[in-house]
Short mmCIF file of C-alpha atoms in Angstrom, two decimals:
data_model
loop_
_atom_site.label_atom_id
_atom_site.label_comp_id
_atom_site.label_asym_id
_atom_site.label_seq_id
_atom_site.Cartn_x
_atom_site.Cartn_y
_atom_site.Cartn_z
CA MET A 168 89.99 43.59 67.57
CA ASP A 169 91.39 40.29 68.92
CA VAL A 170 94.14 40.88 66.84
CA LEU A 171 95.30 44.17 68.74
CA PHE A 172 94.84 42.19 72.34
CA ASN A 173 96.99 39.08 71.04
CA GLY A 174 99.43 41.66 69.67
CA LEU A 175 100.13 43.28 72.94
CA VAL A 176 100.54 39.75 74.50
CA ASP A 177 102.61 38.29 72.03
CA ALA A 178 104.70 41.85 72.51
CA ILE A 179 105.11 41.24 76.12
CA ARG A 180 105.84 37.58 75.42
CA LEU A 181 108.34 38.15 73.07
CA LEU A 182 110.06 41.00 75.17
CA LEU A 183 109.58 38.58 78.78
CA THR A 184 110.75 35.29 77.09
CA GLY A 185 113.83 36.62 75.38
CA ASP A 186 112.89 35.56 71.96
CA GLN A 187 116.09 35.39 70.23
CA ASP A 188 114.88 36.63 66.87
CA SER A 189 112.98 39.23 68.02
CA TRP A 190 115.64 40.51 70.50
CA SER A 191 118.32 40.36 67.27
CA ILE A 192 115.44 42.20 64.99
CA THR A 193 115.02 45.15 67.53
CA ALA A 194 118.99 45.32 68.53
CA LEU A 195 119.61 45.89 64.51
CA THR A 196 116.80 48.44 64.29
CA LEU A 197 118.58 50.22 67.15
CA ARG A 198 121.95 50.02 65.99
CA VAL A 199 120.87 50.70 62.04
CA SER A 200 119.00 53.73 62.83
CA LEU A 201 120.81 55.26 65.48
CA THR A 202 124.33 55.13 63.55
CA ALA A 203 122.07 56.68 60.57
CA THR A 204 120.76 59.48 63.06
CA ALA A 205 124.58 60.24 63.95
CA ILE A 206 125.68 60.24 60.59
CA ALA A 207 122.75 62.30 59.95
CA LEU A 208 123.90 64.68 62.65
CA LEU A 209 127.57 65.12 61.94
CA LEU A 210 126.60 65.82 58.26
CA GLY A 211 123.33 67.79 58.76
CA LEU A 212 124.79 69.99 61.23
CA PRO A 213 127.45 71.96 59.45
CA LEU A 214 125.26 71.90 56.60
CA GLY A 215 122.51 73.42 58.32
CA ALA A 216 124.57 75.87 59.90
CA THR A 217 125.75 76.92 56.65
CA VAL A 218 122.77 77.70 55.06
CA ALA A 219 121.41 79.36 58.18
CA LEU A 220 124.25 81.49 58.50
CA ALA A 221 126.94 81.90 55.49
CA ARG A 222 126.27 84.72 52.72
CA PHE A 223 126.48 83.27 49.61
CA PRO A 224 124.38 83.67 46.47
CA GLY A 225 121.80 80.94 45.94
CA ARG A 226 121.66 80.71 49.74
CA ARG A 227 117.92 81.00 49.51
CA ILE A 228 117.83 77.90 46.97
CA ALA A 229 119.95 75.94 48.96
CA LEU A 230 117.85 76.38 51.81
CA ALA A 231 114.81 75.66 50.02
CA ALA A 232 116.25 72.50 48.72
CA VAL A 233 117.56 71.43 52.17
CA ASN A 234 113.40 71.87 53.37
CA THR A 235 112.59 70.04 50.39
CA GLY A 236 115.02 67.18 51.57
CA MET A 237 112.84 66.83 54.62
CA GLY A 238 110.01 65.06 52.33
CA LEU A 239 112.33 62.61 50.88
CA PRO A 240 110.48 59.69 50.11
CA PRO A 241 112.34 56.59 51.62
CA VAL A 242 111.28 54.43 48.65
CA VAL A 243 112.98 56.93 46.19
CA VAL A 244 116.30 57.11 48.55
CA GLY A 245 116.10 53.39 48.79
CA LEU A 246 116.02 52.85 44.94
CA PHE A 247 118.57 55.37 44.59
CA VAL A 248 121.41 53.74 46.86
CA THR A 249 120.09 50.40 45.55
CA VAL A 250 121.14 51.46 42.26
CA LEU A 251 124.51 52.63 43.47
CA LEU A 252 125.10 49.46 45.13
CA TRP A 253 124.29 47.02 42.60
CA ARG A 254 126.95 44.36 41.26
CA SER A 255 126.60 46.77 37.98
CA GLY A 256 126.66 49.86 39.63
CA PRO A 257 129.70 52.50 40.42
CA VAL A 258 130.54 50.82 44.16
CA GLY A 259 128.77 47.43 43.62
CA GLY A 260 132.57 45.73 43.73
CA LEU A 261 132.05 46.60 47.83
CA GLY A 262 129.40 44.24 47.98
CA LEU A 263 127.37 46.42 50.33
CA LEU A 264 123.71 45.82 49.13
CA TYR A 265 121.64 43.99 51.45
CA THR A 266 123.84 44.76 54.23
CA PRO A 267 123.28 46.88 57.39
CA THR A 268 125.97 49.51 55.92
CA ALA A 269 123.76 50.04 53.04
CA MET A 270 120.62 50.28 55.35
CA VAL A 271 122.64 52.96 57.23
CA ILE A 272 123.66 54.72 53.85
CA ALA A 273 120.21 55.00 52.86
CA GLN A 274 118.69 55.92 56.36
CA ALA A 275 121.56 58.67 56.80
CA ALA A 276 120.50 60.03 53.34
CA ILE A 277 116.84 60.34 54.82
CA ALA A 278 117.68 61.81 57.89
CA THR A 279 120.43 64.55 56.89
CA PRO A 280 117.91 66.85 55.11
CA ILE A 281 115.49 66.73 58.02
CA VAL A 282 118.70 67.94 60.62
CA ALA A 283 120.14 70.55 57.90
CA ALA A 284 116.57 71.85 57.68
CA LEU A 285 115.80 71.95 61.55
CA VAL A 286 119.24 73.13 62.32
CA ALA A 287 119.03 76.30 59.87
CA ALA A 288 115.52 77.05 61.11
CA ALA A 289 116.76 76.63 64.79
CA LEU A 290 120.11 79.02 64.08
CA GLN A 291 117.88 81.42 62.25
CA GLN A 292 115.62 81.81 65.07
CA VAL A 293 118.28 83.34 67.39
CA ASP A 294 118.21 86.85 67.76
CA PRO A 295 120.92 88.25 64.93
CA ASP A 296 122.15 90.66 67.83
CA PHE A 297 123.67 87.67 69.45
CA ARG A 298 125.87 86.77 66.96
CA VAL A 299 126.98 90.46 66.63
CA GLN A 300 127.62 90.82 70.64
CA MET A 301 129.73 87.63 70.24
CA GLN A 302 131.61 89.34 67.76
CA ALA A 303 132.08 92.45 69.79
CA LEU A 304 133.14 90.39 72.57
CA GLY A 305 135.83 89.35 70.57
CA ALA A 306 134.84 85.59 70.18
CA THR A 307 136.50 83.84 67.08
CA PRO A 308 133.61 82.36 64.48
CA ILE A 309 134.27 79.04 66.05
CA ARG A 310 133.52 79.98 69.80
CA ALA A 311 130.72 82.07 68.22
CA LEU A 312 128.94 79.35 66.42
CA ALA A 313 129.46 76.86 69.18
CA ALA A 314 127.75 79.81 71.49
CA LEU A 315 125.13 80.30 68.84
CA LEU A 316 124.72 76.00 69.11
CA GLY A 317 124.51 76.22 72.75
CA GLU A 318 121.69 78.85 72.25
CA ALA A 319 119.96 76.63 70.32
CA ARG A 320 120.36 73.49 72.01
CA LEU A 321 116.52 72.53 72.35
CA PRO A 322 115.89 72.82 68.82
CA LEU A 323 119.01 70.72 67.77
CA LEU A 324 117.90 67.85 70.05
CA ALA A 325 114.20 68.30 68.45
CA ALA A 326 116.46 67.85 65.26
CA ALA A 327 117.98 64.39 66.39
CA MET A 328 114.54 63.33 67.48
CA ALA A 329 112.85 64.00 64.25
CA ALA A 330 115.66 62.40 62.56
CA PHE A 331 115.79 59.17 64.44
CA GLY A 332 111.71 59.19 64.33
CA ALA A 333 111.93 59.47 60.40
CA VAL A 334 114.74 56.42 60.28
CA VAL A 335 113.22 54.22 62.69
CA SER A 336 109.65 54.07 61.66
CA GLU A 337 110.60 53.89 57.74
CA VAL A 338 109.89 50.94 55.89
CA GLY A 339 110.58 51.51 51.88
CA ALA A 340 114.40 52.06 51.93
CA ALA A 341 114.98 49.64 54.37
CA GLN A 342 113.22 46.69 52.58
CA MET A 343 114.76 47.71 49.47
CA VAL A 344 118.63 48.22 50.53
CA GLY A 345 118.32 45.73 53.36
CA GLY A 346 116.45 42.97 51.30
CA ASN A 347 114.56 41.82 54.66
CA LEU A 348 117.00 39.02 55.46
CA ALA A 349 116.37 36.89 58.07
CA GLY A 350 119.02 37.20 60.67
CA GLN A 351 121.13 39.93 58.73
CA THR A 352 119.09 43.09 57.87
CA ARG A 353 115.28 42.23 59.31
CA VAL A 354 114.53 45.31 60.95
CA LEU A 355 111.07 45.89 63.28
CA THR A 356 109.34 47.73 60.10
CA THR A 357 110.09 45.03 57.53
CA ALA A 358 109.54 41.94 60.01
CA ALA A 359 106.16 43.42 60.60
CA VAL A 360 105.43 43.66 56.96
CA LEU A 361 106.33 40.47 56.13
CA ALA A 362 104.37 38.96 59.31
CA THR A 363 101.55 40.76 57.65
CA SER A 364 101.94 39.07 54.12
CA ARG A 365 102.14 35.99 56.06
CA GLY A 366 98.65 36.39 57.70
CA GLN A 367 100.49 36.51 61.15
CA PHE A 368 98.66 39.96 62.34
CA SER A 369 99.34 39.51 66.34
CA LEU A 370 103.18 39.06 65.58
CA ALA A 371 102.98 42.09 63.15
CA ILE A 372 101.55 44.13 65.84
CA ALA A 373 103.55 42.90 68.30
CA PHE A 374 106.81 44.01 66.24
CA GLY A 375 104.78 47.57 66.04
CA ILE A 376 104.43 48.11 70.02
CA ILE A 377 108.48 46.91 70.64
CA LEU A 378 109.08 49.75 67.85
CA LEU A 379 107.08 52.37 69.61
CA LEU A 380 108.70 51.05 72.86
CA ILE A 381 112.17 51.80 71.56
CA ALA A 382 111.32 54.72 69.98
CA PHE A 383 109.65 56.20 73.23
CA GLY A 384 113.12 55.00 75.19
CA VAL A 385 115.30 56.91 72.95
CA ASN A 386 112.98 59.78 72.87
CA LEU A 387 112.69 59.92 76.47
CA SER A 388 116.75 59.51 76.94
CA LEU A 389 117.14 62.67 74.51
CA THR A 390 114.10 64.71 76.28
CA LEU A 391 115.96 63.97 79.41
CA ILE A 392 119.38 65.76 78.00
CA GLN A 393 116.99 68.33 76.63
CA GLN A 394 115.40 68.90 79.98
CA ARG A 395 117.95 68.69 82.38
CA GLN A 396 120.40 71.32 80.46
CA THR A 397 117.29 73.72 80.55
CA VAL A 398 116.63 73.71 83.95
CA MET A 399 120.35 73.59 85.05
CA ARG A 400 120.42 76.88 82.98
CA MET B 214 126.27 75.86 77.40
CA ARG B 215 129.27 73.97 76.66
CA ARG B 216 128.45 71.00 78.78
CA THR B 217 125.11 70.36 76.62
CA LEU B 218 127.25 70.68 73.41
CA THR B 219 129.99 68.11 75.26
CA VAL B 220 126.75 65.67 76.09
CA VAL B 221 125.47 65.75 72.78
CA PHE B 222 128.89 65.15 71.04
CA ALA B 223 129.45 62.62 73.34
CA TRP B 224 126.32 61.16 72.29
CA VAL B 225 126.82 61.50 68.61
CA ALA B 226 130.23 60.01 69.15
CA ALA B 227 129.36 57.26 71.33
CA VAL B 228 126.63 55.84 68.95
CA LEU B 229 128.89 56.61 65.97
CA LEU B 230 131.35 54.09 67.45
CA ALA B 231 128.98 51.68 69.01
CA GLY B 232 127.35 51.37 65.06
CA CYS B 233 130.59 51.15 63.09
CA GLY B 234 131.88 48.70 65.38
CA THR B 235 128.87 46.49 64.89
CA ALA B 236 128.31 47.21 61.56
CA ALA B 237 131.62 46.48 60.77
CA THR B 238 131.36 43.08 62.22
CA SER B 239 128.25 42.06 60.69
CA GLY B 240 129.58 43.51 57.30
CA GLY B 241 132.36 40.74 57.48
CA THR B 242 129.89 37.96 58.24
CA ALA B 243 127.86 38.97 55.42
CA SER B 244 130.20 40.17 52.91
CA GLY B 245 133.55 39.09 53.61
CA PRO B 246 134.39 36.62 51.23
CA PRO B 247 137.09 35.01 52.59
CA ALA B 248 135.17 33.79 56.13
CA VAL B 249 131.53 33.20 54.59
CA LYS B 250 130.25 32.51 51.42
CA SER B 251 127.27 34.44 50.57
CA LEU B 252 124.90 34.16 47.07
CA ILE B 253 122.13 35.70 46.68
CA LEU B 254 118.80 34.21 45.55
CA ALA B 255 116.14 35.74 43.65
CA THR B 256 112.64 33.98 44.36
CA THR B 257 108.97 34.23 44.05
CA THR B 258 106.93 35.58 47.04
CA SER B 259 104.92 32.26 47.11
CA THR B 260 107.90 30.06 48.13
CA GLN B 261 108.79 32.86 51.18
CA ASP B 262 105.16 33.65 52.06
CA SER B 263 104.32 30.04 52.50
CA GLY B 264 107.63 29.35 54.72
CA LEU B 265 109.10 26.90 52.54
CA LEU B 266 112.26 28.89 52.42
CA ASP B 267 112.88 28.81 56.33
CA GLU B 268 112.90 25.34 56.22
CA LEU B 269 115.34 24.59 53.14
CA LEU B 270 117.78 27.60 53.39
CA PRO B 271 119.04 26.52 57.03
CA ALA B 272 119.70 23.24 55.53
CA PHE B 273 121.77 24.24 52.73
CA THR B 274 124.03 26.50 54.55
CA ARG B 275 124.36 23.76 57.10
CA ASP B 276 125.51 21.51 54.07
CA SER B 277 127.18 23.49 51.71
CA GLY B 278 128.58 26.33 53.80
CA TRP B 279 127.06 28.97 51.88
CA GLN B 280 124.51 31.48 53.09
CA VAL B 281 121.72 32.67 51.00
CA LYS B 282 120.31 36.41 50.88
CA THR B 283 116.74 35.97 49.37
CA LEU B 284 114.93 38.55 47.45
CA ALA B 285 111.51 37.22 47.67
CA VAL B 286 109.99 39.19 44.89
CA GLY B 287 107.52 38.48 41.91
CA SER B 288 109.23 36.17 39.07
CA GLY B 289 109.26 38.88 36.65
CA GLN B 290 111.44 41.05 38.58
CA ALA B 291 113.35 37.93 39.76
CA ILE B 292 114.52 37.15 36.41
CA GLU B 293 115.34 41.09 35.80
CA LEU B 294 117.39 40.71 38.95
CA GLY B 295 119.35 37.50 37.02
CA ARG B 296 119.31 39.09 33.90
CA ARG B 297 121.36 42.37 35.25
CA GLY B 298 123.88 40.05 37.13
CA GLU B 299 122.22 41.14 40.38
CA ALA B 300 121.24 37.80 41.56
CA ASP B 301 123.34 34.25 41.68
CA ALA B 302 120.41 31.68 41.52
CA LEU B 303 116.51 32.10 40.42
CA LEU B 304 113.78 29.71 41.84
CA VAL B 305 110.93 30.78 39.90
CA HIS B 306 107.80 29.66 38.20
CA SER B 307 106.98 31.53 35.21
CA PRO B 308 107.59 29.28 32.49
CA ALA B 309 107.24 31.07 29.64
CA ALA B 310 108.94 33.91 30.37
CA GLU B 311 112.09 31.76 31.78
CA THR B 312 112.08 29.77 28.37
CA GLU B 313 112.36 33.62 26.75
CA PHE B 314 114.91 34.43 29.14
CA MET B 315 117.19 31.25 28.61
CA ALA B 316 117.42 31.85 25.22
CA GLU B 317 119.00 35.09 25.84
CA GLY B 318 122.39 33.18 27.04
CA SER B 319 123.00 34.91 30.35
CA ALA B 320 121.75 31.88 32.40
CA GLY B 321 123.44 28.53 32.87
CA SER B 322 121.09 25.69 33.48
CA ARG B 323 117.43 25.73 33.98
CA ARG B 324 116.34 22.54 36.23
CA LEU B 325 112.75 21.26 37.34
CA VAL B 326 112.68 21.63 41.20
CA MET B 327 108.94 20.97 42.24
CA HIS B 328 105.46 21.83 41.26
CA ASN B 329 102.13 22.42 43.28
CA ASP B 330 98.85 23.80 41.38
CA PHE B 331 96.97 27.44 41.26
CA VAL B 332 93.60 27.64 42.61
CA LEU B 333 91.05 29.92 42.06
CA VAL B 334 89.65 31.33 45.21
CA GLY B 335 86.62 33.07 46.29
CA PRO B 336 84.32 33.91 48.32
CA GLN B 337 81.82 31.14 49.97
CA ALA B 338 78.55 32.89 48.21
CA ASP B 339 80.28 32.45 44.82
CA PRO B 340 78.28 34.80 43.16
CA ALA B 341 79.99 34.09 39.73
CA ASP B 342 78.63 30.50 40.27
CA VAL B 343 82.12 29.04 39.31
CA LYS B 344 82.14 26.27 41.96
CA GLY B 345 83.54 22.91 40.24
CA THR B 346 83.95 24.61 36.44
CA SER B 347 86.91 24.50 34.69
CA SER B 348 89.41 27.18 35.08
CA ALA B 349 88.92 28.70 31.50
CA GLU B 350 84.93 28.58 32.17
CA ALA B 351 85.48 30.00 35.28
CA MET B 352 86.92 33.06 34.01
CA LYS B 353 84.58 33.64 31.42
CA LYS B 354 81.82 33.92 34.21
CA ILE B 355 83.45 36.26 36.45
CA GLU B 356 83.76 38.07 33.47
CA ALA B 357 80.23 38.03 32.46
CA ALA B 358 78.94 38.60 36.22
CA LYS B 359 81.43 41.54 36.22
CA VAL B 360 82.24 40.42 40.01
CA VAL B 361 85.30 41.92 41.67
CA PHE B 362 88.58 39.93 40.35
CA ILE B 363 91.90 40.74 42.57
CA SER B 364 94.81 40.69 40.29
CA ARG B 365 98.28 40.53 41.53
CA GLY B 366 99.41 42.89 38.41
CA ASP B 367 103.11 42.58 39.06
CA ASP B 368 104.31 40.33 36.56
CA SER B 369 105.00 37.59 39.10
CA GLY B 370 104.52 33.84 37.74
CA THR B 371 101.01 33.90 39.11
CA HIS B 372 100.10 36.82 37.29
CA ALA B 373 101.27 35.75 34.14
CA LYS B 374 99.12 32.36 34.54
CA GLU B 375 96.38 34.57 35.45
CA LYS B 376 96.79 36.32 32.22
CA GLY B 377 97.02 33.32 30.31
CA LEU B 378 93.57 31.82 31.91
CA TRP B 379 91.84 35.37 30.55
CA SER B 380 93.11 34.63 27.12
CA LYS B 381 92.45 30.95 27.32
CA ALA B 382 88.90 32.00 28.11
CA GLY B 383 88.71 34.31 25.53
CA VAL B 384 88.32 37.55 27.55
CA THR B 385 89.96 40.54 28.07
CA PRO B 386 89.24 41.59 31.66
CA ASP B 387 88.32 45.51 32.02
CA GLY B 388 86.38 47.52 34.20
CA SER B 389 86.21 48.43 37.41
CA TRP B 390 85.37 44.98 38.81
CA TYR B 391 88.92 44.13 37.72
CA GLN B 392 91.31 45.36 40.44
CA SER B 393 95.18 44.99 40.57
CA THR B 394 96.83 45.28 43.73
CA GLY B 395 100.61 45.20 42.71
CA GLN B 396 101.54 43.44 45.52
CA GLY B 397 102.85 39.84 46.66
CA MET B 398 100.23 36.56 47.02
CA GLY B 399 99.89 37.05 51.13
CA GLU B 400 98.55 40.76 50.41
CA THR B 401 96.60 39.93 47.23
CA LEU B 402 94.39 37.06 49.22
CA ARG B 403 93.89 39.79 51.75
CA VAL B 404 92.34 42.17 49.37
CA ALA B 405 90.17 39.46 47.56
CA SER B 406 89.18 38.45 51.31
CA GLU B 407 88.11 41.71 52.40
CA LYS B 408 86.43 42.91 49.27
CA ALA B 409 84.70 39.02 48.58
CA GLY B 410 86.31 39.05 45.08
CA TYR B 411 88.08 36.47 43.53
CA THR B 412 91.63 35.74 42.79
CA LEU B 413 93.95 32.78 41.62
CA SER B 414 96.54 31.70 44.15
CA ASP B 415 99.11 29.32 44.28
CA ARG B 416 98.08 26.43 46.43
CA ALA B 417 100.66 26.49 48.86
CA THR B 418 100.58 30.28 49.87
CA TYR B 419 96.61 29.77 50.16
CA LEU B 420 96.78 26.97 52.22
CA ALA B 421 99.38 28.64 54.52
CA GLN B 422 97.10 31.47 55.31
CA ARG B 423 93.40 30.20 55.00
CA GLY B 424 93.00 30.34 58.37
CA THR B 425 93.04 34.08 58.31
CA LEU B 426 90.77 34.06 54.84
CA ALA B 427 87.38 34.30 54.25
CA LEU B 428 88.09 32.44 50.84
CA ASP B 429 87.22 29.01 49.41
CA VAL B 430 89.03 27.22 46.39
CA LEU B 431 86.22 26.99 43.67
CA SER B 432 88.30 25.86 40.54
CA GLU B 433 90.62 23.47 41.19
CA GLY B 434 92.61 20.36 39.43
CA ASP B 435 92.49 21.04 35.84
CA PRO B 436 95.93 20.83 33.66
CA GLY B 437 95.72 24.40 32.96
CA LEU B 438 96.62 25.19 36.56
CA LEU B 439 99.82 23.56 37.21
CA ASN B 440 102.95 25.31 39.10
CA VAL B 441 106.14 24.85 37.97
CA TYR B 442 109.39 25.98 39.34
CA HIS B 443 112.50 25.81 38.19
CA VAL B 444 116.04 26.58 39.33
CA ILE B 445 118.00 28.48 37.20
CA GLU B 446 121.78 29.25 37.46
CA MET B 447 123.35 32.72 36.41
CA THR B 448 127.01 32.73 34.70
CA LYS B 449 129.51 35.60 34.26
CA LYS B 450 127.89 36.45 30.89
CA ALA B 451 125.40 38.39 33.38
CA GLY B 452 127.93 40.21 35.46
CA ASP B 453 131.32 40.22 36.39
CA LEU B 454 130.04 39.50 40.11
CA VAL B 455 128.19 37.08 39.63
CA GLN B 456 129.32 33.78 41.29
CA PRO B 457 128.47 30.55 39.27
CA ASP B 458 130.07 28.47 41.96
CA GLY B 459 127.72 29.63 44.50
CA ALA B 460 124.57 29.20 41.61
CA LYS B 461 125.86 25.45 40.99
CA ALA B 462 125.90 24.85 44.70
CA PHE B 463 121.97 25.95 45.35
CA ALA B 464 121.11 24.40 42.15
CA ASP B 465 122.70 21.12 42.72
CA TRP B 466 121.75 20.99 46.14
CA ILE B 467 118.03 22.02 45.84
CA VAL B 468 117.14 18.92 42.95
CA GLY B 469 119.27 16.83 45.43
CA PRO B 470 117.69 14.02 47.52
CA SER B 471 118.05 15.99 51.00
CA ALA B 472 116.01 19.10 49.89
CA GLN B 473 113.68 16.84 47.51
CA ARG B 474 112.63 15.24 51.02
CA LEU B 475 112.31 18.21 52.74
CA ILE B 476 110.00 19.68 49.96
CA GLY B 477 107.93 16.72 49.79
CA GLU B 478 107.50 16.53 53.72
CA PHE B 479 106.83 20.54 54.18
CA GLY B 480 103.28 21.43 55.17
CA ARG B 481 102.34 17.96 55.98
CA ALA B 482 102.22 18.04 59.57
CA LYS B 483 100.78 21.47 60.00
CA PHE B 484 98.30 21.29 56.95
CA GLY B 485 97.68 17.77 56.63
CA GLN B 486 98.96 17.73 52.62
CA PRO B 487 102.43 18.35 51.36
CA LEU B 488 102.21 21.60 49.91
CA PHE B 489 104.85 21.21 46.92
CA THR B 490 105.43 17.97 45.24
CA PRO B 491 109.23 17.32 44.60
CA ASP B 492 109.80 16.62 40.79
CA ALA B 493 113.72 16.73 40.46
CA GLY B 494 114.80 14.46 37.46
CA LYS B 495 111.33 14.14 35.88
CA ASP B 496 110.15 15.15 32.76
CA GLU B 497 108.20 18.45 32.47
CA SER B 498 105.48 16.95 30.17
CA THR B 499 104.64 14.23 33.03
CA LEU B 500 103.87 16.46 35.63
CA GLY B 501 100.18 16.69 36.95
CA GLU B 502 99.58 13.06 35.65
#
């Protein structure tokens, strides 16, 4: 049990003393996972809107596929991306493997189906009459969609939080495509795994606590946006 | 309504821009050939978990200008990465597999770097009564007593050595007492400690973590337990993107005097004994004498 306590003490010490390594690991974690979440939102919003609202053959299968994607195992995504980025792979010449960019790609691939599935669910629960109404009022399809997204903004922000939560906490893909290189691709999760395998349990716990803190920070700001808008309404 | 969307998209755009900006910078330092040269070293978990690489690599980067991306995996996987041309240099300890690999012809030179030894560790109570016996004898006793033995099970150099010991003892480990973690040395030691089982470890990783383990060294010192590390340079035959110059720079450096001195000193201050013996230029058959 003293490991947990020492971990807490270590976390506070690392944060207060401005330990260079811990700060750069934390900064990289935020940078990679926020970028991946942003990309996932850009790709997942239109994808989710399409499978939720458009009428095309195989729509239900597409919806089921997107929903399945919510459970994509990070290790499998990591393996896929690794093989693609290998020197012998199709885009190996870019030298992207074991860089933060590779981690962003893998994490975006994990988060996009999560965003798409939650967006689809959110849009489908908006009253169908709403769209009809908008069209009756003469809104262009784009305006109608924008209005619809506005109507579903609470679940949309929840989708962003779910996506960020999934990628910031995953270790399989980050380890595989990033390689856990010190000072280059080491993030909080892979640092915690390494500290554990080195028997430095307090340090591992400390990284875990920092991870929880930044996840809380990001979710707090998103929640504040979400709730403020609700009140203003 | 529109304000919400504006806020959301502004957030997305801001994060995206910030992310791209910084990602591009780091991409430049990590992979931009003109600015910083960077090579990929595939090595074993023992060199990383013991902390040796943390000591060596900054010095190498300072001396040579090459940055190193280290992949700490089992020796089996390290050799496979070399075979596919995904790594430029290998620092491994699985001699039989290495000799086979060299015969394939995609690797350049293979040079002796250092050695330490394997130790058979287990619970203090020593239920199989192996303390002080030779390694083969100890394996026989463990099998006969059916006490828990934790195997790496990951085709690493340590796993290869362990399999060699079983066959030397003339027994086949099988049954619920023989358990395989498939993980690195650090984790495997931890599992053995928690389950009060035996395991084979390289001395460096064991010493580096001894403080957190309920395991004692029970059998050590016989010649069958030598743990020899070689550095292997990969060539373009393994893949077009292999960097033979980086491989040569690393291999030349690690068998050179300054690296060999660092290796010989490593661990002396912290553990009272060096964890590795530098061996560059020696004849492998004379090791351990």
